[in-house]
Coordinates of C-alpha atoms (C1' of nucleotides) in Angstrom, one line a residue:
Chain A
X1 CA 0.0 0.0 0.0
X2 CA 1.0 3.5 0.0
X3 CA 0.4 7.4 0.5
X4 CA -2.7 8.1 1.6
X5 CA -5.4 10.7 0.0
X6 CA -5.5 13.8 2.0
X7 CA -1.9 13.7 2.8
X8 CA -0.2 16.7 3.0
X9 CA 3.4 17.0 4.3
X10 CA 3.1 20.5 5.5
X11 CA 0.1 19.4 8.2
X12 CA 2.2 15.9 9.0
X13 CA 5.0 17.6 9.5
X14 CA 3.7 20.0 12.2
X15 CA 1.8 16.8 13.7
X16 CA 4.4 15.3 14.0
X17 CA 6.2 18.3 15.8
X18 CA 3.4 19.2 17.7
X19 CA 3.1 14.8 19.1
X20 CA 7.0 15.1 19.7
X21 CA 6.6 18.0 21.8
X22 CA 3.6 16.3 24.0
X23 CA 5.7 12.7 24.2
X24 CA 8.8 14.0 25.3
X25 CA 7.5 16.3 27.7
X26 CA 5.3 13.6 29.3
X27 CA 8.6 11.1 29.3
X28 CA 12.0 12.3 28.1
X29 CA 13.2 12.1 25.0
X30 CA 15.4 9.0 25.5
X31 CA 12.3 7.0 26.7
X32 CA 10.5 8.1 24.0
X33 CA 10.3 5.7 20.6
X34 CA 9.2 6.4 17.0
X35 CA 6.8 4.1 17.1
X36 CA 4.8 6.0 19.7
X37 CA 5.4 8.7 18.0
X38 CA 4.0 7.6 14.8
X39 CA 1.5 6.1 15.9
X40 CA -0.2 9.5 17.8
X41 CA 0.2 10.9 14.4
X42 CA -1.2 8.1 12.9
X43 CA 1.6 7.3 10.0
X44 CA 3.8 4.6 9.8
X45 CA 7.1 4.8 12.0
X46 CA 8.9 4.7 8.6
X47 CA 7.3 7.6 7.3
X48 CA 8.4 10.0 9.7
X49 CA 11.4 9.8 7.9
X50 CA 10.2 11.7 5.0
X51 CA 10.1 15.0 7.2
X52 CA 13.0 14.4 10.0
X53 CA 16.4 13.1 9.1
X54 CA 16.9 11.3 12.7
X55 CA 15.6 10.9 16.2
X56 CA 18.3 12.9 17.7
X57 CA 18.3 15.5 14.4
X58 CA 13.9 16.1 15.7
X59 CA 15.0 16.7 19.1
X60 CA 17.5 19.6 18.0
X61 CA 15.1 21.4 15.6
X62 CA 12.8 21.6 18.5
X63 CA 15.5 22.9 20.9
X64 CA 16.3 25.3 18.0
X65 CA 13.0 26.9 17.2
X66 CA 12.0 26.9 21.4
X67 CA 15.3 29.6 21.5
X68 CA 14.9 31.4 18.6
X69 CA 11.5 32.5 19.4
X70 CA 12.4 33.1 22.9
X71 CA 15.2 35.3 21.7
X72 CA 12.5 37.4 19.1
X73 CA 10.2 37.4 22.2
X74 CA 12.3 38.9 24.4
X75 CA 13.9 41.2 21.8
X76 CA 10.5 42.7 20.8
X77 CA 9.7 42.9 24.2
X78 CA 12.8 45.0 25.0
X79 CA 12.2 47.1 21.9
X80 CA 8.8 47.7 23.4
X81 CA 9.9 48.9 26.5
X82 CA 11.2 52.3 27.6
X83 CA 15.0 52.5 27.5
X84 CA 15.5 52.7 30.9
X85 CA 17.0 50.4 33.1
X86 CA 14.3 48.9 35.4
X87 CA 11.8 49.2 32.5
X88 CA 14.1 47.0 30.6
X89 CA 14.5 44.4 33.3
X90 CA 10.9 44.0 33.9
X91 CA 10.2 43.4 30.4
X92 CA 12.3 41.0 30.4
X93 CA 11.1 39.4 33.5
X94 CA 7.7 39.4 32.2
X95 CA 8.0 38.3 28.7
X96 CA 10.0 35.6 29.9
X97 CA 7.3 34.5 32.8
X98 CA 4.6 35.0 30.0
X99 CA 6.4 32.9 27.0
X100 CA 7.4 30.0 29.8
X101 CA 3.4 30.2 30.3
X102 CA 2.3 30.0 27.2
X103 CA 5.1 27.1 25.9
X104 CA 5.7 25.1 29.0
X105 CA 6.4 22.0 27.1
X106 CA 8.8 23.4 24.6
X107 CA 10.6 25.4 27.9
X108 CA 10.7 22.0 30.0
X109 CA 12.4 20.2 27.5
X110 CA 14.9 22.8 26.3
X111 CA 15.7 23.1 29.6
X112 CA 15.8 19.4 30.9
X113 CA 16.6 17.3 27.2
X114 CA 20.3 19.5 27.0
X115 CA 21.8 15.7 28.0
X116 CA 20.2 13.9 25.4
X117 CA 21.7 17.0 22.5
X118 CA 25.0 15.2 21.2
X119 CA 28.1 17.7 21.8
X120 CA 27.8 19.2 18.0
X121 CA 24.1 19.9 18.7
X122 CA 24.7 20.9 21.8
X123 CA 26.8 23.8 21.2
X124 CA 24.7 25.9 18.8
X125 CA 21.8 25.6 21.9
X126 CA 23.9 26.3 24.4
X127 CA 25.2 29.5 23.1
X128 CA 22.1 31.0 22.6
X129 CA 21.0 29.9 26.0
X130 CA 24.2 32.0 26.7
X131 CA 23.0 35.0 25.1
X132 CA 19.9 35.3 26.5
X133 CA 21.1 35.1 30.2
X134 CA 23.9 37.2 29.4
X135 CA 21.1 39.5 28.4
X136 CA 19.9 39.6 31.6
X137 CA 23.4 39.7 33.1
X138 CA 23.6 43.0 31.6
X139 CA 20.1 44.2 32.4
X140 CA 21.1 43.6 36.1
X141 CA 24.3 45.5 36.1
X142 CA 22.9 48.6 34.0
X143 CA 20.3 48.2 37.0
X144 CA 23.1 48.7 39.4
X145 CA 24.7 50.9 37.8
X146 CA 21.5 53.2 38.2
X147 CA 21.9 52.8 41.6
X148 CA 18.3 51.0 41.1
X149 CA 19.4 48.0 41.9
X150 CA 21.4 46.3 44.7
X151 CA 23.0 42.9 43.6
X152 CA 26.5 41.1 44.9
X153 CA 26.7 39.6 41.6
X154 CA 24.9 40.0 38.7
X155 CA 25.6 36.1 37.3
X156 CA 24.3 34.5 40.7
X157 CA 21.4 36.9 40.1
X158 CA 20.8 35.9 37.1
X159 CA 20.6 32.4 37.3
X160 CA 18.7 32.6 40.1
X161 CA 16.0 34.8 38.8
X162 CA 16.1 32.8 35.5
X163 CA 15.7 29.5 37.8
X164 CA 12.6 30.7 39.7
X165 CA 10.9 32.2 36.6
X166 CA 11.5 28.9 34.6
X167 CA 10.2 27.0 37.7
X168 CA 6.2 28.0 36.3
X169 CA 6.6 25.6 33.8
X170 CA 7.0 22.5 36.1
X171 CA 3.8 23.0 37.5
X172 CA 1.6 25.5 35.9
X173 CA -1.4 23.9 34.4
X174 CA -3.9 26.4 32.4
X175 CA -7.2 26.6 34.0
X176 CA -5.4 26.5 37.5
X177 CA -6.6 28.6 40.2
X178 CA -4.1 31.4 39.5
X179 CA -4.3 33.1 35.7
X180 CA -1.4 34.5 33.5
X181 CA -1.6 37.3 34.8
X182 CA -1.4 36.8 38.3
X183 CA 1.6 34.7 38.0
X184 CA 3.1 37.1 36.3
X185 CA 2.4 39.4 38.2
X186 CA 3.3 37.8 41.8
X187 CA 6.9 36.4 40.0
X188 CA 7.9 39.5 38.9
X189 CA 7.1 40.7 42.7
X190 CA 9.3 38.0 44.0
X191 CA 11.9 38.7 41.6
X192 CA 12.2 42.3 42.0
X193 CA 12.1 42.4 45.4
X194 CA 15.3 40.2 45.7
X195 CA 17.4 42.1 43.6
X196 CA 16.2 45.9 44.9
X197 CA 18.7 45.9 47.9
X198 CA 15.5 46.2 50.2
X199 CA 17.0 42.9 51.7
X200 CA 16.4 41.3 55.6
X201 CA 19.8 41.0 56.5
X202 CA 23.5 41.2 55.2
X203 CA 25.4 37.9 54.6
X204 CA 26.7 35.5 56.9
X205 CA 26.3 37.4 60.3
X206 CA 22.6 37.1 59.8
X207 CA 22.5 34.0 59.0
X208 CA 24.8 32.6 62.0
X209 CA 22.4 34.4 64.3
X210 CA 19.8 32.4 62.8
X211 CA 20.9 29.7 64.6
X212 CA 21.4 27.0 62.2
X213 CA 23.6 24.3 62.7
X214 CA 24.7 23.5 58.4
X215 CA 25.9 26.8 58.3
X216 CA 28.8 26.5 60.9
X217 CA 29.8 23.8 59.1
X218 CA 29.8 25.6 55.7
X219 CA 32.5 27.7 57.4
X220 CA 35.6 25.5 56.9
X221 CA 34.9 24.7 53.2
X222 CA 37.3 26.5 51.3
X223 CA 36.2 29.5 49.0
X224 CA 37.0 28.5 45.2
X225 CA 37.9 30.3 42.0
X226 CA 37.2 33.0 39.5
X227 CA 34.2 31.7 37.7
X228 CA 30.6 30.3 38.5
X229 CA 30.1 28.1 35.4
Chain B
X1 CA 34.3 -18.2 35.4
X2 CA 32.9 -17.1 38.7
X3 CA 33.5 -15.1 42.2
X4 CA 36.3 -13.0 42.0
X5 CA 38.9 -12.5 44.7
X6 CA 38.5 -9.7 47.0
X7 CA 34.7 -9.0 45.9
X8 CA 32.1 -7.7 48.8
X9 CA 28.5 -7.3 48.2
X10 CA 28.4 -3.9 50.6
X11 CA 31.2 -2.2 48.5
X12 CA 29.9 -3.2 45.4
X13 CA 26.5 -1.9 45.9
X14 CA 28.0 1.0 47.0
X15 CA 29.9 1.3 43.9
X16 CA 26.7 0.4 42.0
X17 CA 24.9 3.3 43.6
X18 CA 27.6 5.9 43.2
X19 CA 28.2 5.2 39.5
X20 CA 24.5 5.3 39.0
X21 CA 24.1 8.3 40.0
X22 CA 26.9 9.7 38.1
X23 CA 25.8 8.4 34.9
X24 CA 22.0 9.0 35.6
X25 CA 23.1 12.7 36.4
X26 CA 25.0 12.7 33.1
X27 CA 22.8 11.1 30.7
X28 CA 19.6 10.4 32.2
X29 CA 17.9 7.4 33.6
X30 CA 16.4 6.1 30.3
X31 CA 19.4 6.9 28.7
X32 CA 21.7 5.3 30.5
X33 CA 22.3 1.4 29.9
X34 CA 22.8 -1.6 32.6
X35 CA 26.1 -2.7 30.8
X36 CA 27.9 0.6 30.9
X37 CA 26.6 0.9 34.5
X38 CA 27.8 -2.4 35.2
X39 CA 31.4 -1.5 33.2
X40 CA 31.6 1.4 35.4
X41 CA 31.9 -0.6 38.4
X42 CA 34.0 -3.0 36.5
X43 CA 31.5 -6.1 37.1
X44 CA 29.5 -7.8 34.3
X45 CA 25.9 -7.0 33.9
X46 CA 24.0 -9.8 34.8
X47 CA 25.8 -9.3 38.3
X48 CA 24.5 -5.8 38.8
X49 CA 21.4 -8.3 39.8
X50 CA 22.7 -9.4 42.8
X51 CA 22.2 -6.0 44.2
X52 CA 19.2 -4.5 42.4
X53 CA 16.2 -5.6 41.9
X54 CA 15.6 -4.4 38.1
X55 CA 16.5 -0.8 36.8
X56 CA 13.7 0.7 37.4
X57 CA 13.8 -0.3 41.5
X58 CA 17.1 1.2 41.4
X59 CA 15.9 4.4 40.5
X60 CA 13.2 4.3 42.9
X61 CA 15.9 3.4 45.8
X62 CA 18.1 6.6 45.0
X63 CA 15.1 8.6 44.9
X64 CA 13.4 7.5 48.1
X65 CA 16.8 7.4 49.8
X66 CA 17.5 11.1 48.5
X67 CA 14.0 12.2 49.7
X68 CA 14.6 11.0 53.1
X69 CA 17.9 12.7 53.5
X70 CA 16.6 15.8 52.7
X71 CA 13.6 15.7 54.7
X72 CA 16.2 14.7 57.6
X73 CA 18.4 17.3 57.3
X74 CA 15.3 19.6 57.2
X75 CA 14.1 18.5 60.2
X76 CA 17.7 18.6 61.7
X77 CA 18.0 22.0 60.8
X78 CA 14.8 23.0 61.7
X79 CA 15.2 21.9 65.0
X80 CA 18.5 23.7 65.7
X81 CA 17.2 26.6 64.6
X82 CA 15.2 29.1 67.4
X83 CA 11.5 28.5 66.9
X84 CA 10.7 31.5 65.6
X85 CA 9.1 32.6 62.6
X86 CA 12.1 34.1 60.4
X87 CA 14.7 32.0 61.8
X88 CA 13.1 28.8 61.0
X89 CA 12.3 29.7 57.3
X90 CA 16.2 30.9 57.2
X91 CA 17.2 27.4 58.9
X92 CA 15.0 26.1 56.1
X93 CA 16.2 27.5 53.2
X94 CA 20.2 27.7 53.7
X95 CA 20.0 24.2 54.3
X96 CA 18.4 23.7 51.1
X97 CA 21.1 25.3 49.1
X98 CA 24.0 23.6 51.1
X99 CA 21.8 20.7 50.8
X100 CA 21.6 20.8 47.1
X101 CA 24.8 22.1 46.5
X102 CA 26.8 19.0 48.2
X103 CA 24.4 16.9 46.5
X104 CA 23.8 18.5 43.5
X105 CA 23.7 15.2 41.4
X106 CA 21.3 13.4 43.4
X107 CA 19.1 16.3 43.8
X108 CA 18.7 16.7 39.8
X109 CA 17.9 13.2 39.3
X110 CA 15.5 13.8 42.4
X111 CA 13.6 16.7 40.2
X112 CA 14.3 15.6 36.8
X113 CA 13.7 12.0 36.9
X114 CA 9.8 12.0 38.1
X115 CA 9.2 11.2 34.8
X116 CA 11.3 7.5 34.6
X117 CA 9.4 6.2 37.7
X118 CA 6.3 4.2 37.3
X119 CA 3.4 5.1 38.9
X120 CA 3.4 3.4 41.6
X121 CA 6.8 4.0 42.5
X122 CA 6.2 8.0 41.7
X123 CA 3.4 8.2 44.5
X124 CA 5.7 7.5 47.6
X125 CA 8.2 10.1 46.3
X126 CA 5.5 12.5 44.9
X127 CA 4.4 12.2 48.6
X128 CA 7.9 13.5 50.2
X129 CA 8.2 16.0 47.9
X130 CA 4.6 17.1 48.8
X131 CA 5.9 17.0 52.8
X132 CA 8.8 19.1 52.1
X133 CA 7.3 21.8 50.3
X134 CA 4.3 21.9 52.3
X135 CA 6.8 22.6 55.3
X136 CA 8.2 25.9 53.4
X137 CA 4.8 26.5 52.8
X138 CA 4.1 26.5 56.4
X139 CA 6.7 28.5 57.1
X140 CA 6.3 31.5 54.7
X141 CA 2.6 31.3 55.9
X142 CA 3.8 31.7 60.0
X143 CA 6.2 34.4 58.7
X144 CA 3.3 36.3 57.3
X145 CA 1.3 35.8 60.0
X146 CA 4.0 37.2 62.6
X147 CA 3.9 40.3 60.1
X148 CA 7.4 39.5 58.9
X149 CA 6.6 38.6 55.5
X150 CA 4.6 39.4 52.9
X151 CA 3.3 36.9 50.4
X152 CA 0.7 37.3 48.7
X153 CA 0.4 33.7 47.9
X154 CA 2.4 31.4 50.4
X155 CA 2.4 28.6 47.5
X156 CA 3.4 30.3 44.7
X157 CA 5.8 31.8 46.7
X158 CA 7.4 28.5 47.6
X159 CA 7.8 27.2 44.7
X160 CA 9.1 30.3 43.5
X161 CA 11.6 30.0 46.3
X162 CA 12.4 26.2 45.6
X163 CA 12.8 27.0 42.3
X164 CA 15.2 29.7 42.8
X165 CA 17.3 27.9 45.3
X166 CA 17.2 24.7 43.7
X167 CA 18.5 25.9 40.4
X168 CA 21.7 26.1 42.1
X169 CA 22.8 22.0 41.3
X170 CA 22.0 23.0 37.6
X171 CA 25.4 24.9 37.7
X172 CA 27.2 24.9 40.4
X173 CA 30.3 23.1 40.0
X174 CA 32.1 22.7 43.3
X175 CA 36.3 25.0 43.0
X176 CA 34.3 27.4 41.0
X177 CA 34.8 31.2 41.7
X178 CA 32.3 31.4 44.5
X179 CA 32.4 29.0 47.7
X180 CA 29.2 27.2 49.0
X181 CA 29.0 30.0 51.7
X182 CA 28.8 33.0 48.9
X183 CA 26.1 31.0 47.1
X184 CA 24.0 30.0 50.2
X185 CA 24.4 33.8 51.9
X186 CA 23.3 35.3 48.1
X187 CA 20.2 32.8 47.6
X188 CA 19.3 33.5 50.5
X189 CA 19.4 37.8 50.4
X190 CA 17.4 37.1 47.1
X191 CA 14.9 34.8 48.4
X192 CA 14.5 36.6 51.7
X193 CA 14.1 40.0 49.9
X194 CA 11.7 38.4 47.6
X195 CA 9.2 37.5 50.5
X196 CA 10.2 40.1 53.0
X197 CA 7.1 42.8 51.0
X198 CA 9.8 45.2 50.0
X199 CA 9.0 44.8 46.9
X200 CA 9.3 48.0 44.1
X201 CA 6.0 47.8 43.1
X202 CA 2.7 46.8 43.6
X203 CA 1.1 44.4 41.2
X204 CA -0.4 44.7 37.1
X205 CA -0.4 48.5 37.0
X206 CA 3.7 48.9 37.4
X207 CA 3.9 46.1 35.0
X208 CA 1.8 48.0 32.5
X209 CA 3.7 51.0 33.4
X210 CA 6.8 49.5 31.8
X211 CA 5.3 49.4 28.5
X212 CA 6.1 45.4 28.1
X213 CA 3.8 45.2 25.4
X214 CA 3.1 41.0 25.8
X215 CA 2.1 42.0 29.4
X216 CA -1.1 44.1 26.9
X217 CA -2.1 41.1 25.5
X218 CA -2.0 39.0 28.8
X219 CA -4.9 40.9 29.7
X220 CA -7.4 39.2 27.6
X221 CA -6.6 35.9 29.3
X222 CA -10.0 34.7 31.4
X223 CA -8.2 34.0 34.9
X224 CA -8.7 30.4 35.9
X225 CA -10.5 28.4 38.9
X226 CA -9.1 27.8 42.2
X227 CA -5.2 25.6 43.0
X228 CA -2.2 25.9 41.1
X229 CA -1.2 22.3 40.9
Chain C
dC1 C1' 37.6 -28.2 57.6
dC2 C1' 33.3 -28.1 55.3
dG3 C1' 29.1 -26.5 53.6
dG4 C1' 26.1 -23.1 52.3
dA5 C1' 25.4 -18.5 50.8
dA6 C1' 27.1 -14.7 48.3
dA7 C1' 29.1 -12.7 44.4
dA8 C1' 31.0 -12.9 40.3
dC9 C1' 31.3 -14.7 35.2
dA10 C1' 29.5 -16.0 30.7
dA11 C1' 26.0 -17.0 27.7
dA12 C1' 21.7 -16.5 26.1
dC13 C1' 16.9 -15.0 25.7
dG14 C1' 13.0 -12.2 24.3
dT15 C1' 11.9 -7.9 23.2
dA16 C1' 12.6 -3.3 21.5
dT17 C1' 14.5 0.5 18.7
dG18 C1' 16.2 3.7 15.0
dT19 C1' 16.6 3.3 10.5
dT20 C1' 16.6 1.6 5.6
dC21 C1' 14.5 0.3 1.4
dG22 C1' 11.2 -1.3 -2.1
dT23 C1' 6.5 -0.4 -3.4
dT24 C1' 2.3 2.0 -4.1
dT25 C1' -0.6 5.8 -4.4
dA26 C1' -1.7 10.9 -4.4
dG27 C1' -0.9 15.4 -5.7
dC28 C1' 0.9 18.9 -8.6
dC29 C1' 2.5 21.1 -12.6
dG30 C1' 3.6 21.7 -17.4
Chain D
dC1 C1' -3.2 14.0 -19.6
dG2 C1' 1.2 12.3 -18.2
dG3 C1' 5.2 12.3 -15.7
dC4 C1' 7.6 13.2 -11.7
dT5 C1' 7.9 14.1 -6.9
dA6 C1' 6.1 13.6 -2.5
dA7 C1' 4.2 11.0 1.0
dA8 C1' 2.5 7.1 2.7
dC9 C1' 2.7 1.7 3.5
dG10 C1' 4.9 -2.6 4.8
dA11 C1' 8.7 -5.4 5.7
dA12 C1' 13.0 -6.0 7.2
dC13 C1' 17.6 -5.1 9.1
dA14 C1' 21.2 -4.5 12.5
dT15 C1' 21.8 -3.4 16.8
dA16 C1' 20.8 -2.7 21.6
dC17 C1' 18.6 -3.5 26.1
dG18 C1' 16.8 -5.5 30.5
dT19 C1' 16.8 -9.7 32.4
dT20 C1' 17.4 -14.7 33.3
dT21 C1' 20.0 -18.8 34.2
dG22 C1' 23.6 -22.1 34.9
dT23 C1' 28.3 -22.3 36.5
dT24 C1' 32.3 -21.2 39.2
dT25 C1' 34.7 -19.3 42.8
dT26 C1' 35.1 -16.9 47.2
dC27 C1' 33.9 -15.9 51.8
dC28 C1' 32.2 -16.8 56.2
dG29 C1' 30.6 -19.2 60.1
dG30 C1' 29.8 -23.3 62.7

DNA sequence: CCGGAAAACAAACGTATGTTCGTTTAGCCG
DNA sequence: CGGCTAAACGAACATACGTTTGTTTTCCGG
């Protein structure tokens, strides 16, 4: 037998990106087979070969479209924005809680399928993962150097605002008790709030008074080198 | 051939476990293969059953072993820590990051792996992890209601939290520029700040303000029903 | 010392996976 | 209309994987 009427290898080709998307989300991409796959588009597993060159080259595409649209979304968003420094950073911080709403799946698995990239495929991602924290990087210090913001180092910042922003998409569900907007909304609160200088405390002397035993510990470990990565 | 000189079970397991971990960490669960596991710990594969059960009870045991270590130590710290309000939720959280940054490996297999485990062997773990953030949970809430903290939504704002301080064992790599104490004393000025109400701005209007112009079209988003999960 | 259990080896099994390849049919364009 | 390309089918291939099983050797305790 063969190609069946109706066919059309634009609309396969996006079912079968869209499926992808859903199975590896739900299990990983390693645990994830073509079969499956095929069979929640409803082709043949040979087939799928007529729009992907490989497993692994399907998984890279996806990776590769996720970060280029996240780096146009945050670019317009910028461009949108007042060039000021705090505008900037929250319209960064909200276009990127709003897009990791909007694609959870394609966010989870650029962020947790980087293992199953081989090194050449890797490397392309990677870098513009690189650019779009270094974006933020940069947001933070012109922040600082405003006097707006109050941060002891704009990488640490970074990654840790990135890492609670990203966090949405492990859980959010749409139709949860809390809309978009109210995420949004509450995140960037969180977010800002950390990096404004309005802290608590200092640094360790705070913290030692808080009584907890790990910290005394964490004294003797040695402090390391230059660079966090 | 058989029994080789010098073997014991106890070390071996250990070995087992340790290189599991490692590779798990690297590659992923489904990714990674019972024969290079077993080549790791220089034994053949059908011998790794004399200390597992099957792969996927292996996975289960790091897990459920990983979860109860971390709910010790939380407990531990928690109970070294003065029973108040703001000094518990510090005791809380800087044991978090020390805890996840001198077990960084285990702790992303803990979050990343859900997906591997089989239902039945997802519910006990799903269960800890419930226990432990529903502790944080607790304690934001107490903060709050001691008039040290404001949140507007204690669950959002712990996940938020265990996001941030979490994504710490997605980079850190120990000799790096900054020591364990550096990284725990700057989570924990971000997270604190982030919950303390100091907040620059109130809520939707300041966002709007900035002139992010996705944060226009989030408004036409129906808000949903009633829990996050 | 001896026997039983433990731990390792080696081989094999049944199943699964990514991919190739030949064939058939549909769609499109000249 | 006809020819060529695209898209699908169906079968098969080569390899890989989790696991079992029989055998051999070591270790430990009585």
């Amino acid at each position: 037998m063969a190609r069946i009427t109706g066919s059309n290898g634009g609309r396969t080709a996006e079912a079968i990106r869209r499926a992808a998307i859903r199975l590896i989300h739900r299990q990983g991409f390693a645990a994830m087979n073509l079969r499956e796959l095929a069979a929640e588009v409803g082709i043949q597993p040979g087939s799928l070969y007529n729009h992907i060159e490989t497993k692994q080259g399907l998984l890279f595409e996806l990776m590769r479209e996720h970060m280029q649209d996240l780096l146009s979304a945050m670019e317009a968003a910028l461009a949108a924005a007042p060039d000021e420094p705090m505008a900037q950073l929250r319209a960064f911080l909200a276009q990127h809680v709003l897009y990791h709403l909007e694609r959870k799946q394609e966010v989870y698995i650029a962020n947790f399928e980087l293992r199953a990239l081989e090194p050449a495929n890797a490397e392309p991602i990677l870098a513009m993962r690189r650019e779009y924290e270094d974006r933020l990087i940069g947001l933070l210090e012109a922040g600082a150097r405003a006097g707006e913001l109050q941060v002891a180092d704009a990488r640490i910042a970074a990654y840790a605002l990135l890492a609670m922003l990203t966090g949405v998409c492990t859980w959010y569900r749409p139709g949860g008790r809390l809309g978009p907007e109210e995420i949004v909304a509450q995140h960037l609160e969180l977010a800002l709030s950390g990096v404004s200088g309005a802290g608590l405390g200092q640094r360790a002397p705070d913290i030692s008074a808080g009584g907890s035993a790990p910290i005394e510990r964490m004294r003797s470990i040695p402090a390391g080198g230059r660079t966090p990565g």
